[in-house]
CSV table of C-alpha atoms and ligand atoms in Angstrom, one decimal:
chain,number,residue,atom,x,y,z
A,1,UNK,CA,-0.4,-25.8,12.2
A,2,UNK,CA,-3.2,-23.3,12.6
A,3,UNK,CA,-1.8,-19.8,11.8
A,4,UNK,CA,-3.5,-16.9,13.4
A,5,UNK,CA,-5.4,-14.3,11.4
A,6,UNK,CA,-3.0,-11.3,11.6
A,7,UNK,CA,-4.7,-7.9,11.1
A,8,UNK,CA,-1.4,-6.0,11.2
A,9,UNK,CA,-1.2,-2.8,9.1
A,10,UNK,CA,2.3,-3.7,8.0
A,11,UNK,CA,4.4,-5.8,7.8
A,12,UNK,CA,1.2,-7.7,7.1
A,13,UNK,CA,0.1,-11.3,6.4
A,14,UNK,CA,1.5,-13.0,3.3
A,15,UNK,CA,-0.5,-15.7,1.4
A,16,UNK,CA,0.2,-19.0,3.0
A,17,UNK,CA,0.7,-20.6,-0.4
A,18,UNK,CA,3.5,-18.1,-1.1
A,19,UNK,CA,5.2,-18.8,2.2
A,20,UNK,CA,5.0,-22.6,1.6
A,21,UNK,CA,6.5,-22.2,-1.9
A,22,UNK,CA,9.3,-20.0,-0.5
A,23,UNK,CA,9.9,-22.6,2.2
A,24,UNK,CA,10.1,-25.5,-0.3
A,25,UNK,CA,12.6,-23.5,-2.4
A,26,UNK,CA,14.6,-22.1,0.5
A,27,UNK,CA,17.6,-24.4,0.5
A,28,UNK,CA,17.7,-25.2,-3.2
A,29,UNK,CA,16.1,-22.9,-5.7
A,30,UNK,CA,15.2,-24.9,-8.8
A,31,UNK,CA,18.1,-27.3,-8.6
A,32,UNK,CA,20.7,-24.5,-8.2
A,33,UNK,CA,21.8,-25.9,-4.9
A,34,UNK,CA,21.5,-22.4,-3.5
A,35,UNK,CA,19.0,-20.2,-1.7
A,36,UNK,CA,17.9,-17.1,-3.6
A,37,UNK,CA,19.5,-15.2,-0.7
A,38,UNK,CA,22.9,-16.5,-1.6
A,39,UNK,CA,22.8,-15.8,-5.3
A,40,UNK,CA,24.5,-13.0,-7.2
A,41,UNK,CA,21.9,-10.5,-8.3
A,42,UNK,CA,23.7,-10.4,-11.6
A,43,UNK,CA,23.7,-14.2,-12.2
A,44,UNK,CA,21.4,-15.7,-14.8
A,45,UNK,CA,19.3,-17.6,-12.2
A,46,UNK,CA,18.5,-14.5,-10.2
A,47,UNK,CA,18.0,-12.3,-13.3
A,48,UNK,CA,15.3,-14.8,-14.5
A,49,UNK,CA,13.5,-14.3,-11.1
A,50,UNK,CA,13.8,-10.6,-11.2
A,51,UNK,CA,12.6,-10.3,-14.8
A,52,UNK,CA,9.7,-12.6,-14.3
A,53,UNK,CA,8.5,-10.6,-11.3
A,54,UNK,CA,8.6,-7.4,-13.3
A,55,UNK,CA,6.8,-8.9,-16.3
A,56,UNK,CA,4.1,-10.5,-14.1
A,57,UNK,CA,3.6,-7.2,-12.4
A,58,UNK,CA,3.4,-5.4,-15.7
A,59,UNK,CA,0.7,-7.8,-16.9
A,60,UNK,CA,-1.2,-7.7,-13.6
A,61,UNK,CA,-1.4,-3.9,-13.6
A,62,UNK,CA,-1.4,-3.5,-17.3
A,63,UNK,CA,1.7,-1.3,-17.2
A,64,UNK,CA,2.8,0.0,-20.6
A,65,UNK,CA,6.4,0.5,-21.9
A,66,UNK,CA,6.0,4.2,-21.2
A,67,UNK,CA,6.6,3.4,-17.6
A,68,UNK,CA,9.7,2.1,-15.8
A,69,UNK,CA,9.0,-0.4,-13.0
A,70,UNK,CA,11.6,0.0,-10.3
A,71,UNK,CA,12.4,-2.3,-7.4
A,72,UNK,CA,13.9,0.0,-4.8
A,73,UNK,CA,14.7,0.2,-1.1
A,74,UNK,CA,14.2,2.9,1.5
A,75,UNK,CA,10.5,2.4,1.9
A,76,UNK,CA,7.7,4.7,0.9
A,77,UNK,CA,9.2,7.2,3.3
A,78,UNK,CA,12.2,7.7,0.9
A,79,UNK,CA,9.8,8.3,-1.9
A,80,UNK,CA,8.5,11.3,0.0
A,81,UNK,CA,11.9,12.9,-0.9
A,82,UNK,CA,12.6,11.1,-4.2
A,83,UNK,CA,9.4,12.4,-5.8
A,84,UNK,CA,10.2,16.1,-5.5
A,85,UNK,CA,13.9,15.5,-6.2
A,86,UNK,CA,12.9,13.9,-9.6
A,87,UNK,CA,9.7,15.6,-10.5
A,88,UNK,CA,10.2,19.3,-9.8
A,89,UNK,CA,12.1,19.5,-13.2
A,90,UNK,CA,13.0,23.2,-12.8
A,91,UNK,CA,9.7,24.2,-11.1
A,92,UNK,CA,9.4,25.4,-7.6
A,93,UNK,CA,6.0,24.3,-6.5
A,94,UNK,CA,4.0,21.2,-6.0
A,95,UNK,CA,0.3,20.5,-5.0
A,96,UNK,CA,-0.4,18.1,-2.2
A,97,UNK,CA,-3.7,16.7,-0.9
A,98,UNK,CA,-3.7,16.3,2.9
A,99,UNK,CA,-5.9,13.4,4.0
A,100,UNK,CA,-4.1,12.3,7.1
A,101,UNK,CA,-1.0,11.0,8.7
A,102,UNK,CA,0.8,9.8,5.6
A,103,UNK,CA,-0.1,12.8,3.5
A,104,UNK,CA,1.3,15.0,6.3
A,105,UNK,CA,4.6,13.1,6.2
A,106,UNK,CA,4.8,13.4,2.5
A,107,UNK,CA,4.1,17.2,2.7
A,108,UNK,CA,6.7,17.8,5.4
A,109,UNK,CA,9.3,16.1,3.4
A,110,UNK,CA,8.4,17.9,0.2
A,111,UNK,CA,8.8,21.2,2.0
A,112,UNK,CA,12.5,20.5,2.2
A,113,UNK,CA,12.6,20.9,-1.6
A,114,UNK,CA,9.9,23.2,-2.8
A,115,UNK,CA,6.8,25.3,-2.0
A,116,UNK,CA,4.0,23.1,-1.1
A,117,UNK,CA,0.4,24.2,-1.9
A,118,UNK,CA,-2.0,22.1,0.1
A,119,UNK,CA,-4.7,22.1,-2.6
A,120,UNK,CA,-7.3,20.3,-0.4
A,121,UNK,CA,-7.4,18.9,3.1
A,122,UNK,CA,-9.8,16.9,5.2
A,123,UNK,CA,-8.3,18.1,8.5
A,124,UNK,CA,-11.5,20.1,9.2
A,125,UNK,CA,-13.3,16.8,9.9
A,126,UNK,CA,-10.5,14.9,11.5
A,127,UNK,CA,-9.4,13.3,8.3
A,128,UNK,CA,-12.6,11.3,7.9
A,129,UNK,CA,-13.2,11.8,4.2
A,130,UNK,CA,-11.5,12.3,0.8
A,131,UNK,CA,-12.1,15.9,-0.4
A,132,UNK,CA,-14.1,16.0,-3.7
A,133,UNK,CA,-12.2,17.0,-6.7
A,134,UNK,CA,-14.3,20.2,-7.2
A,135,UNK,CA,-13.0,21.6,-3.9
A,136,UNK,CA,-9.4,21.3,-4.9
A,137,UNK,CA,-7.4,24.5,-5.3
A,138,UNK,CA,-4.7,23.4,-7.7
A,139,UNK,CA,-2.0,25.9,-8.6
A,140,UNK,CA,-1.3,26.7,-12.2
A,141,UNK,CA,2.5,26.3,-11.8
A,142,UNK,CA,2.7,23.0,-9.9
A,143,UNK,CA,5.2,20.4,-11.0
A,144,UNK,CA,3.0,17.6,-9.8
A,145,UNK,CA,0.0,16.7,-7.7
A,146,UNK,CA,0.6,14.3,-4.8
A,147,UNK,CA,-2.1,12.4,-3.0
A,148,UNK,CA,-2.5,9.3,-0.8
A,149,UNK,CA,-5.2,7.0,-2.3
A,150,UNK,CA,-5.5,5.1,0.9
A,151,UNK,CA,-4.7,6.5,4.3
A,152,UNK,CA,-3.6,3.5,6.2
A,153,UNK,CA,-4.1,4.9,9.7
A,154,UNK,CA,-7.4,6.8,9.2
A,155,UNK,CA,-8.9,4.2,6.9
A,156,UNK,CA,-9.9,6.7,4.2
A,157,UNK,CA,-9.7,5.7,0.6
A,158,UNK,CA,-10.3,7.5,-2.7
A,159,UNK,CA,-12.6,5.3,-4.8
A,160,UNK,CA,-11.9,7.5,-7.8
A,161,UNK,CA,-8.8,8.8,-9.5
A,162,UNK,CA,-8.3,12.6,-9.6
A,163,UNK,CA,-8.0,14.4,-12.9
A,164,UNK,CA,-5.0,16.7,-13.1
A,165,UNK,CA,-4.7,17.4,-16.8
A,166,UNK,CA,-1.1,17.7,-18.0
A,167,UNK,CA,0.2,18.0,-14.4
A,168,UNK,CA,1.6,14.5,-13.4
A,169,UNK,CA,-0.4,12.8,-10.7
A,170,UNK,CA,1.7,11.1,-8.0
A,171,UNK,CA,0.2,8.5,-5.7
A,172,UNK,CA,1.5,6.9,-2.5
A,173,UNK,CA,-0.3,3.5,-3.0
A,174,UNK,CA,1.5,1.7,-0.1
A,175,UNK,CA,-1.6,0.3,1.4
A,176,UNK,CA,-3.9,-0.1,-1.7
A,177,UNK,CA,-1.7,-1.2,-4.6
A,178,UNK,CA,-2.8,-4.5,-6.2
A,179,UNK,CA,-6.1,-4.4,-4.3
A,180,UNK,CA,-8.0,-3.7,-7.5
A,181,UNK,CA,-7.3,-2.7,-11.1
A,182,UNK,CA,-6.2,0.9,-11.7
A,183,UNK,CA,-5.5,2.8,-14.9
A,184,UNK,CA,-1.7,3.3,-14.6
A,185,UNK,CA,-1.7,5.8,-17.5
A,186,UNK,CA,-3.5,8.3,-15.3
A,187,UNK,CA,-0.4,8.6,-13.1
A,188,UNK,CA,3.0,10.1,-13.4
A,189,UNK,CA,4.4,8.1,-10.5
A,190,UNK,CA,2.9,5.3,-8.3
A,191,UNK,CA,5.0,4.2,-5.4
A,192,UNK,CA,4.5,1.7,-2.5
A,193,UNK,CA,6.4,0.1,0.3
A,194,UNK,CA,6.1,-3.6,-0.1
A,195,UNK,CA,5.2,-4.7,3.4
A,196,UNK,CA,1.4,-4.2,3.1
A,197,UNK,CA,0.2,-5.7,-0.2
A,198,UNK,CA,3.3,-6.7,-2.1
A,199,UNK,CA,5.7,-8.8,-0.1
A,200,UNK,CA,8.2,-8.5,2.8
A,201,UNK,CA,9.6,-5.2,4.1
A,202,UNK,CA,12.7,-3.9,2.5
A,203,UNK,CA,11.4,-3.5,-1.0
A,204,UNK,CA,9.8,-0.4,-2.4
A,205,UNK,CA,8.1,-0.3,-5.8
A,206,UNK,CA,8.1,2.8,-8.0
A,207,UNK,CA,6.2,2.9,-11.3
A,208,UNK,CA,7.5,6.0,-13.1
A,209,UNK,CA,6.5,7.5,-16.4
A,210,UNK,CA,9.7,7.5,-18.4
A,211,UNK,CA,9.5,11.1,-19.8
A,212,UNK,CA,9.5,12.4,-16.2
A,213,UNK,CA,12.9,11.0,-15.4
A,214,UNK,CA,16.4,12.4,-15.9
A,215,UNK,CA,15.8,16.0,-14.7
A,216,UNK,CA,16.7,15.7,-11.0
A,217,UNK,CA,17.4,18.6,-8.7
A,218,UNK,CA,21.1,19.6,-8.6
A,219,UNK,CA,22.8,17.5,-5.9
A,220,UNK,CA,20.5,14.6,-6.1
A,221,UNK,CA,22.4,11.5,-4.9
A,222,UNK,CA,22.5,8.7,-7.5
A,223,UNK,CA,20.5,6.4,-5.2
A,224,UNK,CA,17.6,9.0,-5.4
A,225,UNK,CA,17.6,9.3,-9.1
A,226,UNK,CA,14.8,7.3,-10.8
A,227,UNK,CA,16.7,7.3,-14.2
A,228,UNK,CA,19.8,5.8,-12.7
A,229,UNK,CA,17.8,2.9,-11.3
A,230,UNK,CA,15.8,2.6,-14.5
A,231,UNK,CA,18.9,2.5,-16.7
A,232,UNK,CA,20.3,-0.2,-14.5
A,233,UNK,CA,17.2,-2.4,-14.3
A,234,UNK,CA,17.0,-1.6,-10.6
A,235,UNK,CA,20.5,-3.1,-10.1
A,236,UNK,CA,22.6,0.1,-9.8
A,237,UNK,CA,23.5,-1.4,-6.5
A,238,UNK,CA,22.5,-4.7,-4.8
A,239,UNK,CA,18.7,-4.8,-4.7
A,240,UNK,CA,16.7,-6.4,-2.0
A,241,UNK,CA,17.0,-9.7,-3.7
A,242,UNK,CA,14.9,-12.0,-1.5
A,243,UNK,CA,12.1,-9.5,-1.0
A,244,UNK,CA,12.0,-9.0,-4.8
A,245,UNK,CA,11.8,-12.8,-5.3
A,246,UNK,CA,9.0,-13.1,-2.7
A,247,UNK,CA,7.1,-10.3,-4.4
A,248,UNK,CA,7.3,-12.3,-7.6
A,249,UNK,CA,5.7,-15.3,-5.8
A,250,UNK,CA,2.9,-12.9,-4.6
A,251,UNK,CA,2.4,-11.7,-8.2
A,252,UNK,CA,2.0,-15.4,-9.4
A,253,UNK,CA,-0.4,-16.0,-6.5
A,254,UNK,CA,-2.4,-12.9,-7.6
A,255,UNK,CA,-2.7,-14.3,-11.1
A,256,UNK,CA,-4.2,-17.5,-9.6
A,257,UNK,CA,-6.8,-15.4,-7.7
A,258,UNK,CA,-8.1,-14.1,-11.0
A,259,UNK,CA,-5.8,-11.1,-11.2
A,260,UNK,CA,-6.7,-7.7,-9.9
A,261,UNK,CA,-10.4,-8.0,-11.0
A,262,UNK,CA,-10.6,-11.2,-9.0
A,263,UNK,CA,-8.9,-9.6,-6.0
A,264,UNK,CA,-11.2,-6.5,-6.2
A,265,UNK,CA,-14.3,-8.7,-5.9
A,266,UNK,CA,-12.9,-10.5,-2.9
A,267,UNK,CA,-11.6,-7.3,-1.2
A,268,UNK,CA,-14.9,-5.5,-1.7
A,269,UNK,CA,-16.8,-8.4,-0.3
A,270,UNK,CA,-14.5,-8.7,2.7
A,271,UNK,CA,-14.7,-5.0,3.5
A,272,UNK,CA,-18.5,-5.0,3.1
A,273,UNK,CA,-18.9,-7.8,5.6
A,274,UNK,CA,-16.9,-6.0,8.2
A,275,UNK,CA,-18.5,-2.6,7.7
A,276,UNK,CA,-21.9,-4.3,7.8
A,277,UNK,CA,-21.1,-5.8,11.2
A,278,UNK,CA,-20.0,-2.4,12.5
A,279,UNK,CA,-23.0,-0.5,11.1
A,280,UNK,CA,-25.5,-3.1,12.3
A,281,UNK,CA,-24.4,-2.7,15.8
A,282,UNK,CA,-24.7,0.2,18.4
A,283,UNK,CA,-21.6,-1.1,20.1
A,284,UNK,CA,-19.1,-0.6,17.3
A,285,UNK,CA,-18.5,2.5,15.2
A,286,UNK,CA,-16.3,3.6,12.3
A,287,UNK,CA,-15.8,7.3,11.9
A,288,UNK,CA,-15.2,7.5,8.1
A,289,UNK,CA,-17.7,9.0,5.6
A,290,UNK,CA,-19.3,6.0,4.0
A,291,UNK,CA,-18.3,6.6,0.4
A,292,UNK,CA,-14.6,7.0,1.4
A,293,UNK,CA,-14.2,3.9,3.6
A,294,UNK,CA,-11.1,1.9,2.9
A,295,UNK,CA,-11.3,-1.6,1.7
A,296,UNK,CA,-7.9,-2.3,3.3
A,297,UNK,CA,-7.8,-0.7,6.7
A,298,UNK,CA,-10.9,-0.5,8.8
A,299,UNK,CA,-10.6,1.4,12.1
A,300,UNK,CA,-13.4,0.9,14.6
A,301,UNK,CA,-14.1,1.9,18.2
A,302,UNK,CA,-16.0,0.2,21.0
A,303,UNK,CA,-18.9,2.0,22.7
A,304,UNK,CA,-16.9,1.7,25.9
A,305,UNK,CA,-13.2,2.3,25.5
A,306,UNK,CA,-12.6,0.7,28.9
A,307,UNK,CA,-13.3,-2.6,27.2
A,308,UNK,CA,-10.5,-2.2,24.6
A,309,UNK,CA,-8.0,-4.2,26.5
A,310,UNK,CA,-10.5,-7.0,27.1
A,311,UNK,CA,-11.4,-7.0,23.5
A,312,UNK,CA,-7.8,-7.4,22.4
A,313,UNK,CA,-7.0,-10.1,25.0
A,314,UNK,CA,-10.0,-12.2,24.0
A,315,UNK,CA,-9.4,-11.6,20.3
A,316,UNK,CA,-5.9,-13.0,20.7
A,317,UNK,CA,-7.3,-16.1,22.4
A,318,UNK,CA,-9.6,-16.5,19.3
A,319,UNK,CA,-6.5,-16.4,17.1
A,320,UNK,CA,-7.2,-12.8,15.9
A,321,UNK,CA,-4.0,-10.8,16.1
A,322,UNK,CA,-2.8,-7.2,16.0
A,323,UNK,CA,-6.2,-5.5,16.1
A,324,UNK,CA,-5.0,-2.6,18.2
A,325,UNK,CA,-5.6,0.8,16.5
A,326,UNK,CA,-2.7,3.1,15.6
A,327,UNK,CA,-1.3,4.8,18.7
A,328,UNK,CA,-2.4,8.2,17.3
A,329,UNK,CA,-6.1,7.3,17.1
A,330,UNK,CA,-6.7,4.5,19.6
A,331,UNK,CA,-9.5,2.0,19.3
A,332,UNK,CA,-9.1,-0.9,16.9
A,333,UNK,CA,-8.0,-1.3,13.3
A,334,UNK,CA,-8.4,-4.4,11.1
A,335,UNK,CA,-6.1,-4.3,8.1
A,336,UNK,CA,-7.5,-6.8,5.6
A,337,UNK,CA,-5.1,-6.7,2.7
A,338,UNK,CA,-5.1,-9.2,-0.2
A,339,UNK,CA,-3.5,-11.9,1.8
A,340,UNK,CA,-6.1,-11.8,4.6
A,341,UNK,CA,-8.4,-14.8,3.8
A,342,UNK,CA,-12.1,-14.1,3.8
A,343,UNK,CA,-12.3,-16.7,6.6
A,344,UNK,CA,-10.3,-14.3,8.7
A,345,UNK,CA,-12.9,-11.5,8.2
A,346,UNK,CA,-15.7,-14.0,9.0
A,347,UNK,CA,-13.9,-15.1,12.2
A,348,UNK,CA,-13.5,-11.4,13.2
A,349,UNK,CA,-17.1,-10.6,12.6
A,350,UNK,CA,-18.2,-13.6,14.6
A,351,UNK,CA,-15.9,-12.7,17.4
A,352,UNK,CA,-17.2,-9.1,17.4
A,353,UNK,CA,-20.8,-10.2,17.6
A,354,UNK,CA,-20.1,-12.6,20.4
A,355,UNK,CA,-18.1,-10.0,22.3
A,356,UNK,CA,-21.0,-7.5,22.0
A,357,UNK,CA,-23.5,-10.1,23.3
A,358,UNK,CA,-21.4,-10.7,26.4
A,359,UNK,CA,-20.2,-7.1,27.1
A,360,UNK,CA,-22.5,-4.8,25.1
B,1,PLP,C1,3.2,2.3,5.5
B,1,PLP,C2,3.0,3.5,4.8
B,1,PLP,C3,4.1,4.4,4.5
B,1,PLP,C4,5.5,4.2,5.1
B,1,PLP,O1,6.1,3.2,4.4
B,1,PLP,P1,7.6,2.8,4.8
B,1,PLP,O2,7.9,1.7,3.8
B,1,PLP,O3,7.7,2.3,6.2
B,1,PLP,O4,8.5,4.0,4.6
B,1,PLP,C5,3.9,5.5,3.7
B,1,PLP,N1,2.7,5.7,3.2
B,1,PLP,C6,1.6,4.9,3.4
B,1,PLP,C7,0.3,5.2,2.8
B,1,PLP,C8,1.8,3.8,4.2
B,1,PLP,O5,0.7,3.0,4.4
């Protein structure tokens, strides 16, 4: 069976080896006679799966015991609320960096809870860059600083980690987590919806510095309290058991790829190939400032937008799926997360060059 290369921004491709393993274990997980989906989350079999996933993630990302690793639900979109509910800790203000569609959503949600100071924004140039740290106007009484290291729709990525001193740095890493090593100790909270680089939809990862927990806003529901989830090992209620298991298989797969150092090398090479194909052509263009181009989401336009539909139809015939750009920006977007094989990028580049020859 030849599976297509799926460039969807999320839910996205999963490694084929992971899907095959899940398939082999579907009806009878390790001689239990049960599918993971049918197991009690409190039984010893499932607990071993859950614990291994957490410890593998901790070793992949080098996460210290100062941090809780939470396997939650509700998507990154719930974190937009959960972050202020937990991190304001008696303060009334938070700093946000506005770099595009997802930042804007985080900002709008935070405004339900506190004063938001937009400390830097790239809206002046259509969100085509990551504002340099020396342009940021941070407030002196902010409870935290929030930014979006990779804007999934605009294809803009911070290739550096901001310095915020004693003020906790919060990162929505939904579309870049696990793409490369990061220094977790520089962050107060890291969160990510799973469906891009972790596993299936329905799971949300939050990595939370423990000293920031336990001071929620009055009226915070239990399900929005990091500390309640941490104290209950993410089993305050029934977690998304199957997605958690599958994420664990992805973590094992990542170890086999050489961990995050190995993944970073592959991801950078994949991205460079695609950007080179775009830059070496007058037919394709990418609007993002070169030093802020995403390794994960690569938007591009055709010189003649009337050809968009033909491009997508022919791409589909070449087994290249879901290349249509986000409805808010048009054009194309290739999302090339960890699970996109390098052969998929090669196939896309070859298709683009051939298409340009015939229509350019
Ligand atoms: C996809 C995405 C989200 C939304 O995630 P949900 O899990 O659907 O809530 C938020 N932020 C970023 C950066 C994303 O890529």
